[in-house]
Short mmCIF file of C-alpha atoms and ligand atoms in Angstrom, two decimals:
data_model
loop_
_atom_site.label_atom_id
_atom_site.label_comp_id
_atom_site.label_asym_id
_atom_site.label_seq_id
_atom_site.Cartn_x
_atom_site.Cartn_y
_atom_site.Cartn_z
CA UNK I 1 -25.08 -5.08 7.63
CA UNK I 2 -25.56 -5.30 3.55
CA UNK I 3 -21.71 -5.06 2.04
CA UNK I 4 -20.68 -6.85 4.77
CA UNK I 5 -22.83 -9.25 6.03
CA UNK I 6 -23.02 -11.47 2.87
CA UNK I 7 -19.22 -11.40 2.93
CA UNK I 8 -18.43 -12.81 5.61
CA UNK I 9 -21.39 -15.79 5.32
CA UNK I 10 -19.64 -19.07 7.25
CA UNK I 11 -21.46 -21.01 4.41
CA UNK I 12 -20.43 -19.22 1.04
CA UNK I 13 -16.43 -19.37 3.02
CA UNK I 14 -16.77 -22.86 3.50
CA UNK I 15 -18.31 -23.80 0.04
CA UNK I 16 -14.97 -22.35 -1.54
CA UNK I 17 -12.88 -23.75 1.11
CA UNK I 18 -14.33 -27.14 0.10
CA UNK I 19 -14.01 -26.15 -3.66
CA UNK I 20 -10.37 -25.24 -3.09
CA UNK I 21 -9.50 -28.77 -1.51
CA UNK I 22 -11.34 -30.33 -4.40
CA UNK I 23 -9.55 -28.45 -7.05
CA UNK I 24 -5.86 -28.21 -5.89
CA UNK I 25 -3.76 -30.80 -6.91
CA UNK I 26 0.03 -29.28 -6.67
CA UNK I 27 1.57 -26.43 -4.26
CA UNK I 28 1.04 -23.08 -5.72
CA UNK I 29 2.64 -19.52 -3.71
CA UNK I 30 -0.18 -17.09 -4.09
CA UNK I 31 0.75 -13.17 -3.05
CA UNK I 32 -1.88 -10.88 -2.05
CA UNK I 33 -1.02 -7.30 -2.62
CA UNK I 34 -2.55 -5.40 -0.31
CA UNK I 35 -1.94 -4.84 3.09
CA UNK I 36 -5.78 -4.96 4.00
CA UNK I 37 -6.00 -8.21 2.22
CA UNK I 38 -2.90 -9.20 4.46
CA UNK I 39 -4.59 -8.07 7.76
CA UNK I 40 -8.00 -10.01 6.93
CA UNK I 41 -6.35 -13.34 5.97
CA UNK I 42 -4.35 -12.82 9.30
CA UNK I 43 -7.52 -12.05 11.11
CA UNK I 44 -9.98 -14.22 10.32
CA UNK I 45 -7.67 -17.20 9.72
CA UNK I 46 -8.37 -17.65 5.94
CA UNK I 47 -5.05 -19.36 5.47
CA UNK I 48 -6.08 -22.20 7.65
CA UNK I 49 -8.95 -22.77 5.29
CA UNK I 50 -7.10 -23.38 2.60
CA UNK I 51 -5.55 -26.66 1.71
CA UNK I 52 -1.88 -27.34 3.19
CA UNK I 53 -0.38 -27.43 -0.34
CA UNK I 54 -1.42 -23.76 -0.87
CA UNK I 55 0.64 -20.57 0.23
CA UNK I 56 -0.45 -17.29 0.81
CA UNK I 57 2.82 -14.50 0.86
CA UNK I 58 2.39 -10.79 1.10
CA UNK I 59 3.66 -8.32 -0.65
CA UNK I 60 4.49 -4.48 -1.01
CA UNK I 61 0.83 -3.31 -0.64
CA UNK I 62 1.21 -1.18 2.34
CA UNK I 63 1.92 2.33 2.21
CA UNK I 64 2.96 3.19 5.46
CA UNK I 65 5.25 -0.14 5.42
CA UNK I 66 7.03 0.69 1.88
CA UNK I 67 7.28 4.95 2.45
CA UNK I 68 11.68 4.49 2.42
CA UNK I 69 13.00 5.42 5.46
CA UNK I 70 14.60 8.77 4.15
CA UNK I 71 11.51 9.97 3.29
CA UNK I 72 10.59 9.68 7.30
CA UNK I 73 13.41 11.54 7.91
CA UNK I 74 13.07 14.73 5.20
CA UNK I 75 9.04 14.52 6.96
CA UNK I 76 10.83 15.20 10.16
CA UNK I 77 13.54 17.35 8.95
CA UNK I 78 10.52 19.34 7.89
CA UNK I 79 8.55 18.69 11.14
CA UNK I 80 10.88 20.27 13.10
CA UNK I 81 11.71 23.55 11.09
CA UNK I 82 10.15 26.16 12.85
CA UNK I 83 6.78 28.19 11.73
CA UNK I 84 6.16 25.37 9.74
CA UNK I 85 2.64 23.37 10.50
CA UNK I 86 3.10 19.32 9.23
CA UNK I 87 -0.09 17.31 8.23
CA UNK I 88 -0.39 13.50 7.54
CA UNK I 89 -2.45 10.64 8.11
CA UNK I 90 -2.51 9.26 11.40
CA UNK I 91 -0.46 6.26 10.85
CA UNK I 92 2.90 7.96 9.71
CA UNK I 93 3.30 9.22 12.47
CA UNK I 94 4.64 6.34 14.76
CA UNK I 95 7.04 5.01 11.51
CA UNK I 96 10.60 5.05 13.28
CA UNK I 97 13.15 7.23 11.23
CA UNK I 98 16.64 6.55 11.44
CA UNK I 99 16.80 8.71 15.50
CA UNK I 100 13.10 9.44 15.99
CA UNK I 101 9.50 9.59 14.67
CA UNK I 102 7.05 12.38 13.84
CA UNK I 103 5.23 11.77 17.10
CA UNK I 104 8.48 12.81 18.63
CA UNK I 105 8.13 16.09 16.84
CA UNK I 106 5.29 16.75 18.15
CA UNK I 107 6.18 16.18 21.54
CA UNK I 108 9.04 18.44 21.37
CA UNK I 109 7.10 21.46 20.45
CA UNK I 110 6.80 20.66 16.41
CA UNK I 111 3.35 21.21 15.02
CA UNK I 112 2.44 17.83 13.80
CA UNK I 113 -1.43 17.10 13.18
CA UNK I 114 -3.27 14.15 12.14
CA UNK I 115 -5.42 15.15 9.20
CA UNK I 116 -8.31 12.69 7.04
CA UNK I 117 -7.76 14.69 4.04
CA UNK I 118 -5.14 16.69 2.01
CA UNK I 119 -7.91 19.06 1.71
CA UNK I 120 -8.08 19.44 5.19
CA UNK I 121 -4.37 20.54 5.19
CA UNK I 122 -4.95 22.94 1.80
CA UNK I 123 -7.86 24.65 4.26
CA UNK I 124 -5.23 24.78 7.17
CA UNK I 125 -2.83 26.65 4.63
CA UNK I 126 -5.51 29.08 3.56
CA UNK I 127 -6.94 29.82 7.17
CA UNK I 128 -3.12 29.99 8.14
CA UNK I 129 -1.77 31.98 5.59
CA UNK I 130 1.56 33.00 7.90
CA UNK I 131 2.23 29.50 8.21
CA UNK I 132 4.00 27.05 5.76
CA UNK I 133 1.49 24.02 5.71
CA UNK I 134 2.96 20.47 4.46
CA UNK I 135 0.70 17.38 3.87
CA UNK I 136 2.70 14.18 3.93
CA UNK I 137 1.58 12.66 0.61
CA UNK I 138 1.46 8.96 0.94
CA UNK I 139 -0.01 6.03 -0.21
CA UNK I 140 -0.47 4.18 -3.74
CA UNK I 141 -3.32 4.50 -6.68
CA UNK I 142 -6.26 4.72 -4.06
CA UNK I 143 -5.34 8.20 -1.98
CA UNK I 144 -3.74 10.04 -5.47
CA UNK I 145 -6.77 11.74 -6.45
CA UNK I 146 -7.00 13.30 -3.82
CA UNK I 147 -3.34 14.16 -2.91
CA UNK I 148 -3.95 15.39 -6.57
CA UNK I 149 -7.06 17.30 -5.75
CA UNK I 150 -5.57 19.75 -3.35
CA UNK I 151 -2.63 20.78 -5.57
CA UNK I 152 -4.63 21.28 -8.34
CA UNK I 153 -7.03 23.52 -6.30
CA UNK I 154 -4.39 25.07 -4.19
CA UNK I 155 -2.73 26.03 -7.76
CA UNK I 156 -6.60 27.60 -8.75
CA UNK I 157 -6.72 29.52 -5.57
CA UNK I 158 -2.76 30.45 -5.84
CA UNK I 159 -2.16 29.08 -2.30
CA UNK I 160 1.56 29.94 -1.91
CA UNK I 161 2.06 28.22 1.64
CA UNK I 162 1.23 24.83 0.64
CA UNK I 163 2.96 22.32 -0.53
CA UNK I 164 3.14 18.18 -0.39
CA UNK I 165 5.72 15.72 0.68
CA UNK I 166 5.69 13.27 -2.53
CA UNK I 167 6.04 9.63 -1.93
CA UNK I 168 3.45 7.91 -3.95
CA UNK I 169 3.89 4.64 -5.30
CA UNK I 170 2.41 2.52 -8.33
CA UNK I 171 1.35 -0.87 -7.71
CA UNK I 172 1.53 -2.74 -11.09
CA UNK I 173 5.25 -1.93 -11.12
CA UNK I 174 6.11 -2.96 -8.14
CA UNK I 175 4.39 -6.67 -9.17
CA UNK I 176 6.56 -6.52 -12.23
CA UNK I 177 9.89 -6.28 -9.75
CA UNK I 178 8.80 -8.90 -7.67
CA UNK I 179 8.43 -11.22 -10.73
CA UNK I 180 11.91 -9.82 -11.91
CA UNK I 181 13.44 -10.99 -8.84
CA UNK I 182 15.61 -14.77 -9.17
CA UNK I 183 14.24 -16.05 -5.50
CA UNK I 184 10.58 -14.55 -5.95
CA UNK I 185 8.23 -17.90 -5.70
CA UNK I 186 5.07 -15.89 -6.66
CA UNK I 187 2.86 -18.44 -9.33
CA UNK I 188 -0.18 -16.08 -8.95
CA UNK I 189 -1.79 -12.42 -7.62
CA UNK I 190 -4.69 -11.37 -6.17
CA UNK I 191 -4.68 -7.71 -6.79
CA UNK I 192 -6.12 -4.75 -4.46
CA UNK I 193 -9.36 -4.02 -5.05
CA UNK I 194 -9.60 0.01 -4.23
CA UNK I 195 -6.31 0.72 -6.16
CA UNK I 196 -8.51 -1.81 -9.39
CA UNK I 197 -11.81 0.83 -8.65
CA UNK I 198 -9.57 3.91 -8.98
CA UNK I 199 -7.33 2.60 -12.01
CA UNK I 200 -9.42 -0.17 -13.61
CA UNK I 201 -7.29 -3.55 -14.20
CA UNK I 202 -6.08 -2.76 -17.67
CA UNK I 203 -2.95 -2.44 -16.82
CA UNK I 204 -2.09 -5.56 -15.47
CA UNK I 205 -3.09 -7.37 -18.40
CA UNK I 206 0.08 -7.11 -19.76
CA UNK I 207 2.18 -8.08 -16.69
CA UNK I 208 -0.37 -11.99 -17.09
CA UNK I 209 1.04 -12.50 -20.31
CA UNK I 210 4.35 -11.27 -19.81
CA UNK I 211 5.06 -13.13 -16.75
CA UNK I 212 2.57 -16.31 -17.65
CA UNK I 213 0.48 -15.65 -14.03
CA UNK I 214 -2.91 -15.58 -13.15
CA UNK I 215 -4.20 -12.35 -11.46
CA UNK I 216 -7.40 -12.07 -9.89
CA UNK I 217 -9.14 -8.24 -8.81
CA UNK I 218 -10.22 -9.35 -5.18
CA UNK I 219 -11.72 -7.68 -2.36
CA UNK I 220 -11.36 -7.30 1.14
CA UNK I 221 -13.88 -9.20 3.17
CA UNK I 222 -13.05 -12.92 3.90
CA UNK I 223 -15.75 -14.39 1.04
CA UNK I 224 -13.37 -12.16 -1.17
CA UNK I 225 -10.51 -13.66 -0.61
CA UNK I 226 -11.47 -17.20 -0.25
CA UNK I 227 -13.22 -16.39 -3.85
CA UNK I 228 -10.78 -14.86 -4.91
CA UNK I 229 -7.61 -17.55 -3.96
CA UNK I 230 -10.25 -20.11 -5.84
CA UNK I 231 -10.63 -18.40 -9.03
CA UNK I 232 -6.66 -17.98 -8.73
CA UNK I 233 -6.33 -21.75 -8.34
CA UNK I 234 -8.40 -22.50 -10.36
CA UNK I 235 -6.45 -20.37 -13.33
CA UNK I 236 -3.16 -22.21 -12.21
CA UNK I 237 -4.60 -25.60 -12.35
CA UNK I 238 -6.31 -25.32 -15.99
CA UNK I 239 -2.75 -23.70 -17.17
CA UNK I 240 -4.49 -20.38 -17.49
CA UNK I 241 -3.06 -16.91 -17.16
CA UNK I 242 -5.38 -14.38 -17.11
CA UNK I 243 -6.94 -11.16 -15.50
CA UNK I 244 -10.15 -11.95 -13.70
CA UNK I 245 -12.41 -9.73 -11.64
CA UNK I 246 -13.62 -11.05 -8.75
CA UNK I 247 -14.46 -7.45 -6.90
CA UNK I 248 -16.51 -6.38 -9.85
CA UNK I 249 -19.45 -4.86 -7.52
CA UNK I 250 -16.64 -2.08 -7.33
CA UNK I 251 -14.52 -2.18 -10.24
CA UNK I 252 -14.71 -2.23 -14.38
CA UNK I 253 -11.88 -2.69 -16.25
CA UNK I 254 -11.64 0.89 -16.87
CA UNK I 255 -11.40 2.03 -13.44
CA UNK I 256 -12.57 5.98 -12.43
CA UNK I 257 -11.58 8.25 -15.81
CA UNK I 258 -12.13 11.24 -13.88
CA UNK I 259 -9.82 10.36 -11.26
CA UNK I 260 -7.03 8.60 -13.53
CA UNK I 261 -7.21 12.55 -15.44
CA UNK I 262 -6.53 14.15 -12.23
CA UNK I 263 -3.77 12.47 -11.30
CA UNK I 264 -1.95 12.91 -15.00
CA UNK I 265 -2.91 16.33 -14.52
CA UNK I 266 -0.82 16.65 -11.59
CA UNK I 267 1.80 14.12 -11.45
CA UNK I 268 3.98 11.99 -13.28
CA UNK I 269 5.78 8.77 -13.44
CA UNK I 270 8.95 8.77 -11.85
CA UNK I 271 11.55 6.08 -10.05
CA UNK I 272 10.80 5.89 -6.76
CA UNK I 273 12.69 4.03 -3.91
CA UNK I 274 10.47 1.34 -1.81
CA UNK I 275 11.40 1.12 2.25
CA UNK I 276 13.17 -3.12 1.72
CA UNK I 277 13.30 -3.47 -1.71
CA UNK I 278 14.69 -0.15 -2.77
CA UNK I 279 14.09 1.77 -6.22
CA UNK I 280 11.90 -0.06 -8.81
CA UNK I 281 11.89 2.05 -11.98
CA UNK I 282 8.62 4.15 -12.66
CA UNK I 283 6.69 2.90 -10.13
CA UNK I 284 6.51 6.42 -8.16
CA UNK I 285 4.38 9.51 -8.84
CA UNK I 286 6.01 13.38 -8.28
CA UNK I 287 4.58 16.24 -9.50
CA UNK I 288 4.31 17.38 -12.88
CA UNK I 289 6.78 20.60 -13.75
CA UNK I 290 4.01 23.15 -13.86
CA UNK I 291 2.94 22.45 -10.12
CA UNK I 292 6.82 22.03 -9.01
CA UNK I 293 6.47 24.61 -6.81
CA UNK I 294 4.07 22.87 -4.53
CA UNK I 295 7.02 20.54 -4.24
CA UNK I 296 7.60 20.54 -0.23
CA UNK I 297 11.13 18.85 -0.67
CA UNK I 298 12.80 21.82 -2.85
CA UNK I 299 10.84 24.31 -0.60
CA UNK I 300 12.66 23.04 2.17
CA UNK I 301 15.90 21.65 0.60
CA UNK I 302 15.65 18.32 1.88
CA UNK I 303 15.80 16.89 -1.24
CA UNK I 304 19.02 14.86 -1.48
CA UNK I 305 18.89 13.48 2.05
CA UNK I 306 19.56 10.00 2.57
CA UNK I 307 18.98 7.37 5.46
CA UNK I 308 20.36 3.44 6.21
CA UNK I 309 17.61 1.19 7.16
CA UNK I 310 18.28 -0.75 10.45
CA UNK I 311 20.21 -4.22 9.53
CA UNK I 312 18.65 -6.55 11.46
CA UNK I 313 14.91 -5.66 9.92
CA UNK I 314 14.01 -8.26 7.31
CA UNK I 315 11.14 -6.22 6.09
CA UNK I 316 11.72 -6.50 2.35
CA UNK I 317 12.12 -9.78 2.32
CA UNK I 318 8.86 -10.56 3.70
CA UNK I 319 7.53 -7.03 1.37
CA UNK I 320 8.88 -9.51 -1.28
CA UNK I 321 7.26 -12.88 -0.07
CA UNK I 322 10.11 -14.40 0.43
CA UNK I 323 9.94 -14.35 4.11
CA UNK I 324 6.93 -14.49 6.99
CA UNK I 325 7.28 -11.94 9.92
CA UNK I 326 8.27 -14.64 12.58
CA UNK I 327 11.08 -15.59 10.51
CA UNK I 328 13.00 -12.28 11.68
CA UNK I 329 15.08 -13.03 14.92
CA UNK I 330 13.38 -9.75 16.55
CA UNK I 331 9.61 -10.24 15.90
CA UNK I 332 8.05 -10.40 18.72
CA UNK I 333 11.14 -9.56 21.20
CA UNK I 334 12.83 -6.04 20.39
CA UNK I 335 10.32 -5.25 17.91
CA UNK I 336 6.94 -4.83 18.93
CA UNK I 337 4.14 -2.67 18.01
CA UNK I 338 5.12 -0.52 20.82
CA UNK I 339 8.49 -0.72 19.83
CA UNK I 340 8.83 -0.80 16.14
CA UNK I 341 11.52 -1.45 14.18
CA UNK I 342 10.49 -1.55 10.92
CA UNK I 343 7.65 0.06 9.28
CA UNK I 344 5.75 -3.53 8.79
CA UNK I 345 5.11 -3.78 12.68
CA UNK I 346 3.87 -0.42 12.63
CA UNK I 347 0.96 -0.46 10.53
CA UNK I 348 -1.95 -2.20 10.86
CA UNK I 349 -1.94 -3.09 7.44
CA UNK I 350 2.09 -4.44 7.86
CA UNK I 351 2.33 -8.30 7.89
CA UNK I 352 4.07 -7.99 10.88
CA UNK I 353 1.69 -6.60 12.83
CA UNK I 354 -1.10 -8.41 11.73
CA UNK I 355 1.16 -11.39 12.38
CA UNK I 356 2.20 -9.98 15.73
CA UNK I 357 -1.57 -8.70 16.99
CA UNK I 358 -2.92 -11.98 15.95
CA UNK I 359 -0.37 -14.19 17.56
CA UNK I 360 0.40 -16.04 14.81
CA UNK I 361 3.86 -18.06 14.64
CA UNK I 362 3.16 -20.20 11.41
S1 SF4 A 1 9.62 -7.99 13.06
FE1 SF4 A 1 10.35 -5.85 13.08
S2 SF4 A 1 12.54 -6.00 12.61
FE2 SF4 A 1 11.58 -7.94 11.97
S3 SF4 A 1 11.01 -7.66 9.82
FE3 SF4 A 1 9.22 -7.08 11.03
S4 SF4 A 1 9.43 -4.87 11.30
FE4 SF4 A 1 11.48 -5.61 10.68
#
């Protein structure tokens, strides 16, 4: 299949396994972002390619896995009032809260419905117009336009009963904190790809120089990454700190004006606590004070709620890179994809259930 095949040749992985054990000469910590990235290294093994003195970690790039566990429970706070109709990717809906999860909702009577699109949920509120319709608006750079999309055309089309559940976050912040942190061990990024196409890499220009590490646009497939890991090495090995775009078939430096627009239309910067790490300054979208009133947790007063995440969940240590999943005493044992106890076992994009699914123990 073109886009795919060509990615994932045997010959073009093992040319830059080969050029990565010719190159590498120290130990270098390398974090990938993104939570795809995570699940494909996991998957096809592309950490046992690499030479022993290399490390992959991974970091903070999953939405599901980072949406802070009081967020959960204002979405099912919300849920659960009654007339009101609850939309949200498919995914949130199995993320434990602090008693229960939205699936639970649902199964006692709430009206809880998997939706591809925020637009899907704006229609729902316009064919509904009794109802009060919520979308649960996750994710980071990549689903933003669109979250943005469906404010700014419920606000044309003066849809009163809709409204979004904020809890974007930003990614190049959330690098910066990692870097800020005394026990981070991260020499080196490879950035996310779709968040790159949507924002362009501008932006984390600054955060190479500042911080003196090499970060590298990569992509998703496993030629990607392996490409993407050796232009990485190769940075840290000549002493180089740099931006470099390995995933340029999708992404300029630019990134998508229109989009980037859109989203300034609607929203702006804010603080914004991460489920682990808790709040890194700016690195959170809400929306902007003229669509405030689309603002789901001051329609439903939920807004100062706050939640405890369990103790015995390492999840932002590992969201950090400073641990792997099977370092947590309950991987595995009382937390399972069936039985989650932090959101990183529940996603597919979470390490630890990429760790978990693939059996992996090192
Ligand atoms: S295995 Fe479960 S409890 Fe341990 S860090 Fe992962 S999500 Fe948290």
């Amino acid at each position: 299949m073109k886009f795919i095949d060509e990615y994932r040749d045997a010959h073009a992985a093992r040319q830059f396994s080969e050029g990565l054990h010719r190159i590498t000469t120290k130990p270098w910590t390398i974090m990938e972002v993104c939570g795809g990235q995570t699940h494909s290294i996991v998957k096809f093994g592309i950490d046992e390619l690499l030479p022993p003195a290399i490390t992959l970690v991974h970091g903070p790039g999953c939405p599901v896995c980072v949406t802070p566990l009081e967020k959960i429970e204002k979405a099912i706070e919300i849920a659960a009032t009654p007339n009101v109709l609850f939309c949200s990717f498919g995914d949130m809906l199995r993320v434990p809260g602090a008693s229960r999860d939205l699936l639970a909702v649902k199964a006692e009577g709430g009206d809880v419905r998997i939706v591809y699109s925020p637009l899907d949920a704006l229609k729902l509120a316009m064919d509904n117009p009794e109802r009060e319709v919520v979308f649960f608006a996750v994710g980071f750079e990549t689903t933003a336009p669109a979250n943005a999309m469906a404010v700014y055309q419920a606000a044309q089309k003066d849809v009163r009963n809709f409204s979004l559940l904020v809890s974007h976050v930003l990614v190049p912040p959330a690098m910066e904190a990692i870097l800020s942190f005394p026990e981070h061990r991260v020499q080196g990024f490879l950035a996310a790809g779709h968040v790159c196409a949507v924002m362009g890499y501008w932006e984390y220009e600054p955060i190479a120089a500042r911080y003196h590490v090499p970060i590298v646009v990569t992509g998703f497939e496993p030629v990607d990454i392996l490409q993407g890991i050796y232009m990485c090495i190769r940075q840290l090995e000549e002493g180089r700190a740099e931006v470099e775009n390995q995933y340029a078939r999708s992404v300029n430096k630019a990134g998508n004006q229109p989009a980037q627009k859109l989203i300034r239309e609607v929203f702006r910067v804010v603080p914004r606590q991460w489920r682990g790490i808790g709040e890194i300054p700016q690195s959170g979208l809400g929306l902007e004070e003229k669509y405030a009133r689309f603002d789901a947790e001051t329609r439903f007063g939920v807004a100062h709620h706050t939640a405890d995440e369990p103790a015995e969940c390492i999840s932002g240590l590992i969201l950090q890179g400073i641990k792997k999943p099977f370092e947590c005493p309950a991987f595995g044992g009382r937390c399972t994809p069936e039985r989650p106890m932090g959101a990183t076992m529940v996603s597919s994009e979470g390490a630890c259930a990429a760790y978990y699914h693939y059996r992996r123990k090192s």
